[in-house]
XYZ file of C-alpha atoms in Angstrom:
345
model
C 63.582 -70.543 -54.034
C 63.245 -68.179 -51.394
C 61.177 -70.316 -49.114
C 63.929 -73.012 -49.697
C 66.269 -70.268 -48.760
C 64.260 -69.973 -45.217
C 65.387 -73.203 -44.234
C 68.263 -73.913 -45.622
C 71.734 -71.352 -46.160
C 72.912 -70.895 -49.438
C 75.568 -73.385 -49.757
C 73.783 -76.529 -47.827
C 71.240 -76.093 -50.985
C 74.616 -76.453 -53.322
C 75.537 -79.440 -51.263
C 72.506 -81.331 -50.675
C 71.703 -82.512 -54.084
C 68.057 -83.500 -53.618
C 67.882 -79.784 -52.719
C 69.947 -78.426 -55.782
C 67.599 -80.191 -57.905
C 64.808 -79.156 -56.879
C 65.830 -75.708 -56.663
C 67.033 -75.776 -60.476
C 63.508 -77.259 -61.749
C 61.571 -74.457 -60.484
C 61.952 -72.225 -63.481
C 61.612 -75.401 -65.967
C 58.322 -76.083 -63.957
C 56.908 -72.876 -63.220
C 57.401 -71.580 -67.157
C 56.302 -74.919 -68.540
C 57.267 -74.868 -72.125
C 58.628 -71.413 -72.493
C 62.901 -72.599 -70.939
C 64.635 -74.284 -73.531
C 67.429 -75.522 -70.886
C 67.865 -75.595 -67.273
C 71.199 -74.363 -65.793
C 72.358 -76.797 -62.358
C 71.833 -74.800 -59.332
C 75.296 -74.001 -58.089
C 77.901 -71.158 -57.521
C 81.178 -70.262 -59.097
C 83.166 -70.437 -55.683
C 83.063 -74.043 -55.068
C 86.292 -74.072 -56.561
C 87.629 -71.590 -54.236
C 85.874 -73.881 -51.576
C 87.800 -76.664 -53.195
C 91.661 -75.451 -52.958
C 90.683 -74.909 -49.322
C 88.972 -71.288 -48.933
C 86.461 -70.348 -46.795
C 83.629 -68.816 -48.433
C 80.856 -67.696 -47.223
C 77.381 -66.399 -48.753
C 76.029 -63.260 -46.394
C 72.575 -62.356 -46.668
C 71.763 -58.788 -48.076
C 76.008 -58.766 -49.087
C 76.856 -61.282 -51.392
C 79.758 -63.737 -51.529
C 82.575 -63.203 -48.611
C 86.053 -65.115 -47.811
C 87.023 -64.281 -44.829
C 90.493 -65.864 -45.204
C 91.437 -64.176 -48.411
C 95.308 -64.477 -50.135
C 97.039 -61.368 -48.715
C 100.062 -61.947 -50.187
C 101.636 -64.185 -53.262
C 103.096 -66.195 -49.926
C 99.273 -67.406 -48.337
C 98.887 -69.697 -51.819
C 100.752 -72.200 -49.642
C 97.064 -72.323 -47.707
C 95.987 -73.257 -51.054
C 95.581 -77.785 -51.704
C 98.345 -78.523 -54.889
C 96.339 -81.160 -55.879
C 92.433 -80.774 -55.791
C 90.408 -83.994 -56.521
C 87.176 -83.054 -57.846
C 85.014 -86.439 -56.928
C 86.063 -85.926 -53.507
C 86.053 -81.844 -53.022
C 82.418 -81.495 -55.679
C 81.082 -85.101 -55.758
C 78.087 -82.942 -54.908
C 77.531 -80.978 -57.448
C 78.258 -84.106 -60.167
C 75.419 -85.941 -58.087
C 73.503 -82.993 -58.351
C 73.931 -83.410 -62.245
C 72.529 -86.135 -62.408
C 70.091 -86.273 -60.212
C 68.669 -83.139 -62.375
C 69.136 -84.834 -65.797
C 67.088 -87.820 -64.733
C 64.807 -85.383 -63.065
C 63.960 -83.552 -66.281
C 63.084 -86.583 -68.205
C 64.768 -85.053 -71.695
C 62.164 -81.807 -71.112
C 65.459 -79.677 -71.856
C 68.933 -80.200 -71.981
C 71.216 -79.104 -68.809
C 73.978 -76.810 -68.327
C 76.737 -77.001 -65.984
C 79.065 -73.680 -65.494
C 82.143 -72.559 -63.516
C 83.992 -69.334 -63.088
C 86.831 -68.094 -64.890
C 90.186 -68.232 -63.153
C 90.655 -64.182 -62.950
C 87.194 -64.072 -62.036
C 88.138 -66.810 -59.010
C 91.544 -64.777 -58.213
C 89.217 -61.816 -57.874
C 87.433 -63.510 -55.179
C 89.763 -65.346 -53.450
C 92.527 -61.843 -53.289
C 89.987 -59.584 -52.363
C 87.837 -61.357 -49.948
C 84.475 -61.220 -52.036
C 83.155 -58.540 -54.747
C 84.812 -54.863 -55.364
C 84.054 -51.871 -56.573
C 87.841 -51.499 -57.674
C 89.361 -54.154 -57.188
C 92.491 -52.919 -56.171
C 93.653 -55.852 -54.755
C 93.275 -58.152 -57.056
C 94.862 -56.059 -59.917
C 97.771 -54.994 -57.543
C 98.643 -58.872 -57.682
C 98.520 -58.592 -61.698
C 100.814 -55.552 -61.881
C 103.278 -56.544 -58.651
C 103.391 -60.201 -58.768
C 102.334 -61.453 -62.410
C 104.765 -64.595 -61.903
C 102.236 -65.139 -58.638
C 99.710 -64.354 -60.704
C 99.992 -66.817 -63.285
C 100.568 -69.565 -61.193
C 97.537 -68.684 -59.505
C 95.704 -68.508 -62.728
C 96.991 -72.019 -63.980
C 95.896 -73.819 -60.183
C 92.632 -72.622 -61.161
C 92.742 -73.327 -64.590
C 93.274 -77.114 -63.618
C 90.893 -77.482 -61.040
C 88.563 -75.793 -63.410
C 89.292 -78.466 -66.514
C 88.713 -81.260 -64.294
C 85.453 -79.873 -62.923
C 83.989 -79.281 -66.359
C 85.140 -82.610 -67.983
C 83.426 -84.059 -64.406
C 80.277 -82.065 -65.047
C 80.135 -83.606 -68.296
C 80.224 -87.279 -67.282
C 77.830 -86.826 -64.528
C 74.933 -85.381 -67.630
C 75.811 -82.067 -68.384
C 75.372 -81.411 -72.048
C 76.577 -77.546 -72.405
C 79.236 -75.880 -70.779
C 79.351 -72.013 -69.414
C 82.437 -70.212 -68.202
C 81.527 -67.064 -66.238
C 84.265 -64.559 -66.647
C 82.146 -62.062 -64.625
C 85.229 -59.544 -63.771
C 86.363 -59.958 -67.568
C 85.325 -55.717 -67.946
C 87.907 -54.823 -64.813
C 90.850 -55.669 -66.986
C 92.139 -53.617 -69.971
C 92.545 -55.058 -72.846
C 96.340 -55.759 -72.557
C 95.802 -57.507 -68.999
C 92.792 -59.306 -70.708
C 95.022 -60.855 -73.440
C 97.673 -61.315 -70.715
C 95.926 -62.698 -67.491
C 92.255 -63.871 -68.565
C 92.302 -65.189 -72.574
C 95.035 -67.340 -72.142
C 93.218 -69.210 -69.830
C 89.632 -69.421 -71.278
C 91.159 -70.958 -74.549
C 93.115 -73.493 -72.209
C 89.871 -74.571 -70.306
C 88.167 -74.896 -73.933
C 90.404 -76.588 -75.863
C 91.677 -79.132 -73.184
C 87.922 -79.738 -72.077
C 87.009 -80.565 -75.666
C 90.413 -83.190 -75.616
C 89.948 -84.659 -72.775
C 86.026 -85.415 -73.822
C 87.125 -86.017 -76.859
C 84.610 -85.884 -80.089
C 82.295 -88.846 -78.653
C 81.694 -86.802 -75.373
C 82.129 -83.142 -76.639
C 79.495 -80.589 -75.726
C 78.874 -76.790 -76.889
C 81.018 -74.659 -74.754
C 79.404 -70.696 -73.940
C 81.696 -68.136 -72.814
C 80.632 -65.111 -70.914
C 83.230 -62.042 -70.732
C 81.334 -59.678 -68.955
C 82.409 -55.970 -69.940
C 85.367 -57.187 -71.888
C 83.486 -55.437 -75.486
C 86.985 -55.351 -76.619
C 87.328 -59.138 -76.611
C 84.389 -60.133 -78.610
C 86.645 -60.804 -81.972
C 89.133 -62.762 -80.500
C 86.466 -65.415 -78.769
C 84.344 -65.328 -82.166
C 87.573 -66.941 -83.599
C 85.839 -70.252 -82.800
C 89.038 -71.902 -83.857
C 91.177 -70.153 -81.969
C 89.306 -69.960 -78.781
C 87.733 -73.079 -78.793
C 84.275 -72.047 -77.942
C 80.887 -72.132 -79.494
C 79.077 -69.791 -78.131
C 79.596 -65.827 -76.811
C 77.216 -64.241 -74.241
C 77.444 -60.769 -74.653
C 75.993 -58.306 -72.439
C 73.780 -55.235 -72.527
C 76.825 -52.582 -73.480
C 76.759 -54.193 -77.363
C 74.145 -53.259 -79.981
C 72.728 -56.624 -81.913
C 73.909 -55.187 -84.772
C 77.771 -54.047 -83.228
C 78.100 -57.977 -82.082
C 76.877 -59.398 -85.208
C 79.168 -57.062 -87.077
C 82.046 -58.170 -84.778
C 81.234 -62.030 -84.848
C 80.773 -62.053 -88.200
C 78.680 -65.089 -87.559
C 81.659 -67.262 -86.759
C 80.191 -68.097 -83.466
C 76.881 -68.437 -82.000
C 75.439 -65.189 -80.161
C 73.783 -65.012 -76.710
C 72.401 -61.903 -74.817
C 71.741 -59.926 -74.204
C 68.590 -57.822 -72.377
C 69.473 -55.192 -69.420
C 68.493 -57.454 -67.022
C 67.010 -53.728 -65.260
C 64.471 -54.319 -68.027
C 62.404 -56.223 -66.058
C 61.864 -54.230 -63.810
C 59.700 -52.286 -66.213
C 56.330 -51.970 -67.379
C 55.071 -54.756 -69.141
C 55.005 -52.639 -72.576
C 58.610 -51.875 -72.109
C 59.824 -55.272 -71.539
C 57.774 -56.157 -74.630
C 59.515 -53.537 -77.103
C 63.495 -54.122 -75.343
C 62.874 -57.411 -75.697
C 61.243 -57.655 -79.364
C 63.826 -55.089 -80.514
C 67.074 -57.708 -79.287
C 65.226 -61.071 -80.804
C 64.539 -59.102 -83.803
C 68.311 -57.101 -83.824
C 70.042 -60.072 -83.365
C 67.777 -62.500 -85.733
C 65.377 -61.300 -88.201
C 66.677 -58.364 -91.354
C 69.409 -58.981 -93.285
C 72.276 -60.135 -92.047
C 70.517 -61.743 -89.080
C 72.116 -64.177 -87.009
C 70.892 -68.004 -87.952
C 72.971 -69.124 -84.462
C 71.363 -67.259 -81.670
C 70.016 -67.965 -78.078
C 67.683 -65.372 -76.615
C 69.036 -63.935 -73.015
C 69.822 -61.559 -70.257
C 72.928 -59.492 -70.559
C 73.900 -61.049 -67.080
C 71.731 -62.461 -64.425
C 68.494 -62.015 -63.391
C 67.514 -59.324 -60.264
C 66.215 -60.453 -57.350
C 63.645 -58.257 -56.999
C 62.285 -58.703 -60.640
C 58.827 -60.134 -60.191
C 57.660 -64.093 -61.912
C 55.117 -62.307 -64.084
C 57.925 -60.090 -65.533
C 59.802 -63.203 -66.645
C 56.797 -64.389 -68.137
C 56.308 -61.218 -70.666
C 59.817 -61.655 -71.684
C 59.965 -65.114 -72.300
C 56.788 -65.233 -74.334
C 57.631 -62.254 -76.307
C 61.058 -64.007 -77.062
C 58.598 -66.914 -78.560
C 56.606 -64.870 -80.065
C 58.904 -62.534 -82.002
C 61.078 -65.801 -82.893
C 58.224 -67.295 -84.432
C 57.448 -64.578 -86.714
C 60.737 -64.152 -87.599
C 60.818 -67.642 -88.961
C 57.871 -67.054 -90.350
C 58.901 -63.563 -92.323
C 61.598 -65.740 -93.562
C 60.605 -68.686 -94.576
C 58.038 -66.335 -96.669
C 61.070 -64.680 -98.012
C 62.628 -68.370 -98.644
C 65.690 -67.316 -96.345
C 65.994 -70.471 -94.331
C 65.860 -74.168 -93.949
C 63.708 -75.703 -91.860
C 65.475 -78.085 -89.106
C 63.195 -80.796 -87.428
C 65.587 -82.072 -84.938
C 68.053 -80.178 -82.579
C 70.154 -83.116 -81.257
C 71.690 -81.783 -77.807
């Protein structure tokens, strides 16, 4: 990736398919048999990008928009109606390009961002330690706010159902600033909107086309009941990250929903025999004792470093395969579970 990265800026390897793919099977080739899906090579802020921001990836910095809403009055600079085959036609062709690419080695998942995670970025100009301005929007101007909220909200629907069509077959929605709010401005200016992307992805799909839909509110421990209400917020799956014991989220869940998480992803950066025991003590806390969780995907609490080395990857993902398959072993010993020969995806 980063000899890709020495030719090429971030965002002309979003746009330039053949590039995105190739960039997205590197893991899938380079742990052969150890990924059991591939994630599309992409970025949260090409919706931002799409109602007609500037962004802008800096190197050593991060994410910046240099044209950032000021003021509840610059969402006029913002398109009313975004069309997302003309604006991200790029990132569907990407899509497929990678599911042909992978010839059914693993399934692939396509992603956005949250819409308070996108007013985040597009108020205050990139990331925050505070962000101040942002939440000075919520409390000043939650009218504004809203209608913020629900622009990206319907760009966001119409990207995912997109994603779908072009090959995606799993959804994530990356509510990365979801720990900034308190849990009153959660229910008020993030949930809302995370059960109105779910529930009118999975209607506009409809049950022939409907995929597994993964949630991810970073932070946001207080939250983790109210998505496990699968019913109620229309998604599958919860990512949790490294501030929840196994045994807190599975308590919490109550195995309504499936679990993913959720390894410090500072872990890595270990010695091999500490990413061995962190990582066997999650796979095991989250999936083997009683009360283990049958519905679980094996994970970083949030994404990977970049200075965490191949070979450290490595360790963890064959000591997730390793502990899995002596879990299922221990149990099927114990005559706990069912054996399942087929995971349709």
């Amino acid at each position: 990736f980063r000899k890709v990265r020495e030719e090429h800026d971030f965002f002309t390897v979003v746009r330039t398919p053949e590039l995105a793919t190739k960039v997205t099977l590197q893991p899938i080739d380079r742990y052969d048999g150890l990924l059991d899906a591939a994630i599309i090579f992409s970025d949260i802020l090409v919706v931002p990008q799409a109602l007609g921001l500037v962004v802008e990836m800096l190197p050593g910095k991060g994410p910046s928009l240099p044209n950032p809403l000021t003021s509840p009055e610059d969402m006029k600079r913002l398109k009313k109606k975004v069309y997302v085959h003309k604006e991200l036609q790029y990132v569907f062709d990407a899509i497929t390009m990678t599911r042909h690419a992978l010839e059914g080695r693993v399934p692939l998942i396509g992603f956005t961002g949250a819409p308070w995670t996108q007013m985040a970025y597009m108020v205050e100009g990139g990331g925050s330690k505070t962000f101040s301005k942002a939440k000075k929007w919520l409390f000043q101007h939650p009218e504004e706010s809203h209608e913020l909220l629900q622009r990206i909200t319907d760009v966001s629907v119409d990207y995912l159902v997109a994603q779908v069509h072009a090959g995606a077959q799993m959804l994530q929605i990356f509510e990365s600033w979801a720990g900034e709010l308190g849990p009153l401005e959660f229910e008020t200016f993030s949930l809302p909107y995370l059960i109105q992307i779910a529930h009118r992805v999975k209607e506009e799909l409809g049950p022939e086309r409907e995929v597994p839909m993964t949630v991810f509110a970073k932070g946001a421990w207080f939250a983790l009941d109210k998505l496990s209400n699968q019913a109620v917020s229309g998604f599958d799956v919860v990512s949790v990250d490294w501030s929840f014991t196994p045994e807190k989220a599975k308590r919490v869940s109550e195995g309504r929903v499936t679990l993913q998480g959720n390894l410090d992803p500072t872990v890595l950066l270990g010695k091999e025999d500490t990413i061995v025991e962190a990582t066997e003590r999650m796979v095991r806390g989250f999936f083997g004792g009683n009360g283990g969780q049958r519905r679980y995907i094996a994970n970083l609490g949030h994404g990977i470093l970049p200075d965490v080395s191949v070979d450290a990857m490595e360790v963890f993902l064959k000591t997730v395969h390793r502990v899995g398959k002596e879990i299922a072993a221990e149990s099927l010993r114990e005559g706990e579970v069912e054996v399942v020969d087929e995971v349709e995806w």
